[in-house]
Amino acid sequence: MSRAFPFIRPPGDVVVAGPWSRAAADGTEELPRELPEWDYDTVLSVRRPVQVDGLRARQLSGLAEDAELDLTVRWASSSSALRGRAWRAPVPARDGTELDVEFELDGDELGGVLELDTVLTLRRATPGASPAAARRPGSVLWNDRFSILLQGDAVLFPLAIADFHDLPYPTKAGWYLEVGEDLEAAALGSILLLANERREVVVNALAAAGSPTDADRRVLSALRTDVQRALIERALTHEDFADDVEYPTGSLGALLAAVLRTTFPAFGLEALRRERLSEPALFSSRIQDATDLLAAP
């Protein structure tokens, strides 16, 4: 379901946003779509260059030249359900304005899928605007979203250790991921990873997730791949899930959409559904490849 705006929006080329990058030991590097080494002690330091045609954006939005516009970056984390404004700057009424977006995010507020939304918004309209122009402060004239899967060895969902003998799950299974059905419910409250206490190798690997041995890493890699598989399966089999719906930030639907985007950026939802049904073995192998199953640390 695409969103219709009740006001004029300028063409997308009024903002030219460069790639996101992050601080590295030898300078900066492009920010990947997945950070397998991420943990809660990580401070994410990111930046991107942006060029804004502030005058043209106003003219093609039907706004007066003295209307006040902002360029803002907002962040949202799926597993913590936290969100906030990371950066903001006013956009002057001239074309070719260069802005350097740069900020840090503390790892203890993040987890799961991190979404960075860069938006050009109206701060204040002024007299002389077109009747079809945006009038409310905060109206979005342009936006761009970048999603990052924070997939470190630590578990990113609520975890419980239980004896599967007492639960309706196979007694010898290592784990089970419970995933809710309500796509608009908070992701953090919709997902629970159950680890079978009878499988000591799994319980020990989870306990050592902060500094795992090579053996622990192999177990955690298998668990991580299977968790991602379960989330993808939920998205593909949920009859109400669609990839063109804008689910609430922090919701189960938003998490499933972000997992699909980061795992299979080149595949559409229906193509994935067809392959899962017609070529299940290939589809399973594709998930293993996308999640780097059992890769050397």
Coordinates of N, CA, C and O in Angstrom, one line a residue, residues 98-162:
E98 N 25.8 22.0 0.7 CA 26.5 20.8 1.2 C 26.4 20.6 2.7 O 26.7 21.6 3.4
L99 N 25.9 19.5 3.1 CA 25.7 19.2 4.6 C 26.4 17.9 4.9 O 26.3 16.9 4.2
D100 N 27.1 17.9 6.0 CA 27.8 16.7 6.5 C 27.1 16.2 7.7 O 27.1 16.8 8.8
V101 N 26.4 15.1 7.5 CA 25.6 14.4 8.6 C 26.6 13.6 9.3 O 27.3 12.7 8.8
E102 N 26.7 13.7 10.6 CA 27.6 13.0 11.5 C 27.1 12.9 12.9 O 26.7 13.9 13.5
F103 N 27.0 11.6 13.4 CA 26.5 11.5 14.8 C 26.9 10.1 15.3 O 27.5 9.3 14.6
E104 N 26.7 9.9 16.6 CA 27.0 8.6 17.3 C 25.7 8.1 17.9 O 24.9 8.8 18.4
L105 N 25.6 6.7 17.9 CA 24.5 6.1 18.6 C 25.1 5.0 19.6 O 26.0 4.2 19.2
D106 N 24.6 5.1 20.9 CA 25.1 4.1 21.9 C 24.5 2.7 21.7 O 23.3 2.6 21.5
G107 N 25.3 1.7 21.7 CA 24.9 0.4 21.5 C 23.8 -0.1 22.5 O 23.0 -1.0 22.2
D108 N 23.9 0.4 23.7 CA 22.9 -0.1 24.7 C 21.5 0.3 24.5 O 20.5 -0.1 25.1
E109 N 21.3 1.2 23.4 CA 19.9 1.6 23.1 C 19.5 0.9 21.8 O 18.4 1.1 21.3
L110 N 20.3 0.1 21.2 CA 20.1 -0.5 19.9 C 19.9 -2.0 20.0 O 19.9 -2.6 21.0
G111 N 19.7 -2.6 18.8 CA 19.5 -4.1 18.7 C 18.5 -4.4 17.6 O 17.7 -3.6 17.3
G112 N 18.7 -5.6 17.1 CA 17.8 -6.1 16.0 C 18.1 -5.3 14.7 O 19.2 -5.3 14.2
V113 N 17.1 -4.7 14.2 CA 17.3 -3.9 13.0 C 17.3 -2.4 13.3 O 16.3 -1.9 14.0
L114 N 18.3 -1.7 12.9 CA 18.4 -0.3 13.1 C 18.0 0.4 11.8 O 18.6 0.1 10.7
E115 N 17.1 1.3 11.9 CA 16.7 2.1 10.7 C 17.1 3.6 10.8 O 16.8 4.2 11.9
L116 N 17.7 4.1 9.8 CA 18.1 5.5 9.8 C 17.3 6.2 8.7 O 17.5 5.9 7.5
D117 N 16.5 7.1 9.1 CA 15.6 7.8 8.2 C 16.1 9.2 8.0 O 16.2 10.0 9.0
T118 N 16.5 9.6 6.8 CA 16.9 10.9 6.5 C 15.7 11.6 5.8 O 15.2 11.1 4.8
V119 N 15.3 12.7 6.4 CA 14.0 13.4 5.9 C 14.2 14.9 5.8 O 14.9 15.5 6.6
L120 N 13.6 15.4 4.7 CA 13.5 16.9 4.5 C 12.1 17.3 4.9 O 11.1 16.8 4.3
T121 N 12.0 18.1 5.9 CA 10.7 18.5 6.5 C 10.5 20.0 6.5 O 11.5 20.8 6.5
L122 N 9.2 20.3 6.6 CA 8.8 21.7 6.7 C 8.8 22.0 8.2 O 8.2 21.4 9.0
R123 N 9.6 23.0 8.6 CA 9.6 23.5 10.0 C 8.5 24.6 10.2 O 7.8 24.6 11.2
R124 N 8.5 25.5 9.2 CA 7.5 26.6 9.3 C 7.1 27.1 7.9 O 8.0 27.5 7.2
A125 N 5.8 27.1 7.6 CA 5.3 27.7 6.4 C 5.2 29.2 6.5 O 5.0 29.7 7.7
T126 N 5.3 29.9 5.4 CA 5.1 31.4 5.5 C 4.1 31.8 4.4 O 3.8 31.0 3.5
P127 N 3.6 33.0 4.5 CA 2.6 33.5 3.5 C 3.2 33.5 2.1 O 4.4 33.6 1.9
G128 N 2.3 33.3 1.2 CA 2.7 33.2 -0.2 C 2.8 31.8 -0.8 O 3.1 31.7 -2.0
A129 N 2.5 30.8 0.0 CA 2.6 29.5 -0.5 C 1.4 29.1 -1.3 O 0.3 29.7 -1.2
S130 N 1.6 28.1 -2.1 CA 0.5 27.5 -2.9 C -0.6 26.9 -2.0 O -0.2 26.4 -1.0
P131 N -1.9 26.9 -2.4 CA -2.9 26.3 -1.6 C -2.6 24.8 -1.5 O -3.1 24.1 -0.5
A132 N -1.9 24.2 -2.4 CA -1.6 22.8 -2.4 C -0.3 22.4 -1.7 O 0.1 21.3 -1.6
A133 N 0.4 23.5 -1.1 CA 1.7 23.2 -0.5 C 1.5 22.7 1.0 O 0.4 22.8 1.6
A134 N 2.5 22.1 1.5 CA 2.5 21.6 2.9 C 2.3 22.8 3.8 O 2.9 23.9 3.6
R135 N 1.6 22.6 4.9 CA 1.4 23.7 5.9 C 1.8 23.3 7.3 O 2.2 24.1 8.1
R136 N 1.6 22.0 7.6 CA 1.9 21.6 9.0 C 3.4 21.4 9.2 O 4.1 20.8 8.4
P137 N 3.9 21.9 10.4 CA 5.3 21.6 10.7 C 5.5 20.1 10.8 O 4.7 19.4 11.3
G138 N 6.7 19.7 10.3 CA 7.0 18.2 10.3 C 6.5 17.5 9.0 O 6.8 16.3 8.8
S139 N 5.9 18.2 8.1 CA 5.5 17.6 6.8 C 6.7 17.1 6.1 O 7.7 17.9 5.9
V140 N 6.7 15.9 5.6 CA 7.9 15.3 5.0 C 7.8 15.6 3.5 O 6.9 15.1 2.7
L141 N 8.8 16.3 3.0 CA 8.9 16.6 1.6 C 9.8 15.6 0.8 O 9.7 15.5 -0.4
W142 N 10.7 15.0 1.5 CA 11.6 14.0 0.9 C 12.1 13.1 2.0 O 12.3 13.5 3.1
N143 N 12.3 11.8 1.7 CA 12.8 10.9 2.7 C 13.6 9.8 2.1 O 13.4 9.4 0.9
D144 N 14.5 9.2 2.9 CA 15.3 8.1 2.5 C 15.6 7.2 3.7 O 15.8 7.7 4.8
R145 N 15.5 5.9 3.6 CA 15.6 5.0 4.7 C 16.8 4.0 4.4 O 16.9 3.4 3.3
F146 N 17.6 3.8 5.5 CA 18.7 2.8 5.4 C 18.6 1.9 6.6 O 18.5 2.3 7.7
S147 N 18.5 0.6 6.3 CA 18.3 -0.4 7.4 C 19.6 -1.2 7.6 O 20.3 -1.6 6.6
I148 N 19.9 -1.5 8.9 CA 21.1 -2.2 9.2 C 20.7 -3.3 10.2 O 20.0 -3.1 11.2
L149 N 21.1 -4.6 9.9 CA 20.8 -5.7 10.7 C 22.0 -5.8 11.7 O 23.1 -6.1 11.3
L150 N 21.7 -5.5 13.0 CA 22.7 -5.6 14.0 C 22.7 -7.1 14.5 O 21.9 -7.4 15.4
Q151 N 23.6 -7.9 14.0 CA 23.5 -9.3 14.2 C 24.8 -9.8 14.9 O 25.6 -10.6 14.3
G152 N 25.1 -9.4 16.1 CA 26.3 -9.9 16.8 C 26.0 -11.2 17.4 O 24.9 -11.8 17.3
D153 N 27.0 -11.8 18.1 CA 26.8 -13.1 18.7 C 25.8 -13.1 19.9 O 25.2 -14.1 20.2
A154 N 25.6 -11.9 20.5 CA 24.7 -11.8 21.6 C 23.3 -12.0 21.0 O 23.0 -11.6 19.9
V155 N 22.4 -12.6 21.8 CA 21.0 -12.8 21.4 C 20.3 -11.4 21.3 O 20.4 -10.6 22.3
L156 N 19.5 -11.2 20.3 CA 18.9 -9.9 20.1 C 17.4 -9.9 20.4 O 16.7 -8.9 20.2
F157 N 16.9 -11.0 20.9 CA 15.5 -11.1 21.3 C 15.4 -11.6 22.8 O 16.4 -12.2 23.3
P158 N 14.3 -11.4 23.4 CA 14.1 -12.0 24.7 C 14.4 -13.5 24.7 O 13.9 -14.2 23.8
L159 N 15.1 -14.0 25.7 CA 15.6 -15.4 25.7 C 15.1 -16.0 27.0 O 15.2 -15.4 28.1
A160 N 14.7 -17.3 26.9 CA 14.3 -18.1 28.1 C 14.9 -19.5 27.9 O 14.9 -20.0 26.8
I161 N 15.5 -20.0 29.0 CA 16.0 -21.4 29.1 C 14.9 -22.2 29.7 O 14.4 -21.9 30.8
A162 N 14.5 -23.3 29.0 CA 13.4 -24.1 29.5 C 13.7 -25.6 29.1 O 14.4 -25.9 28.2

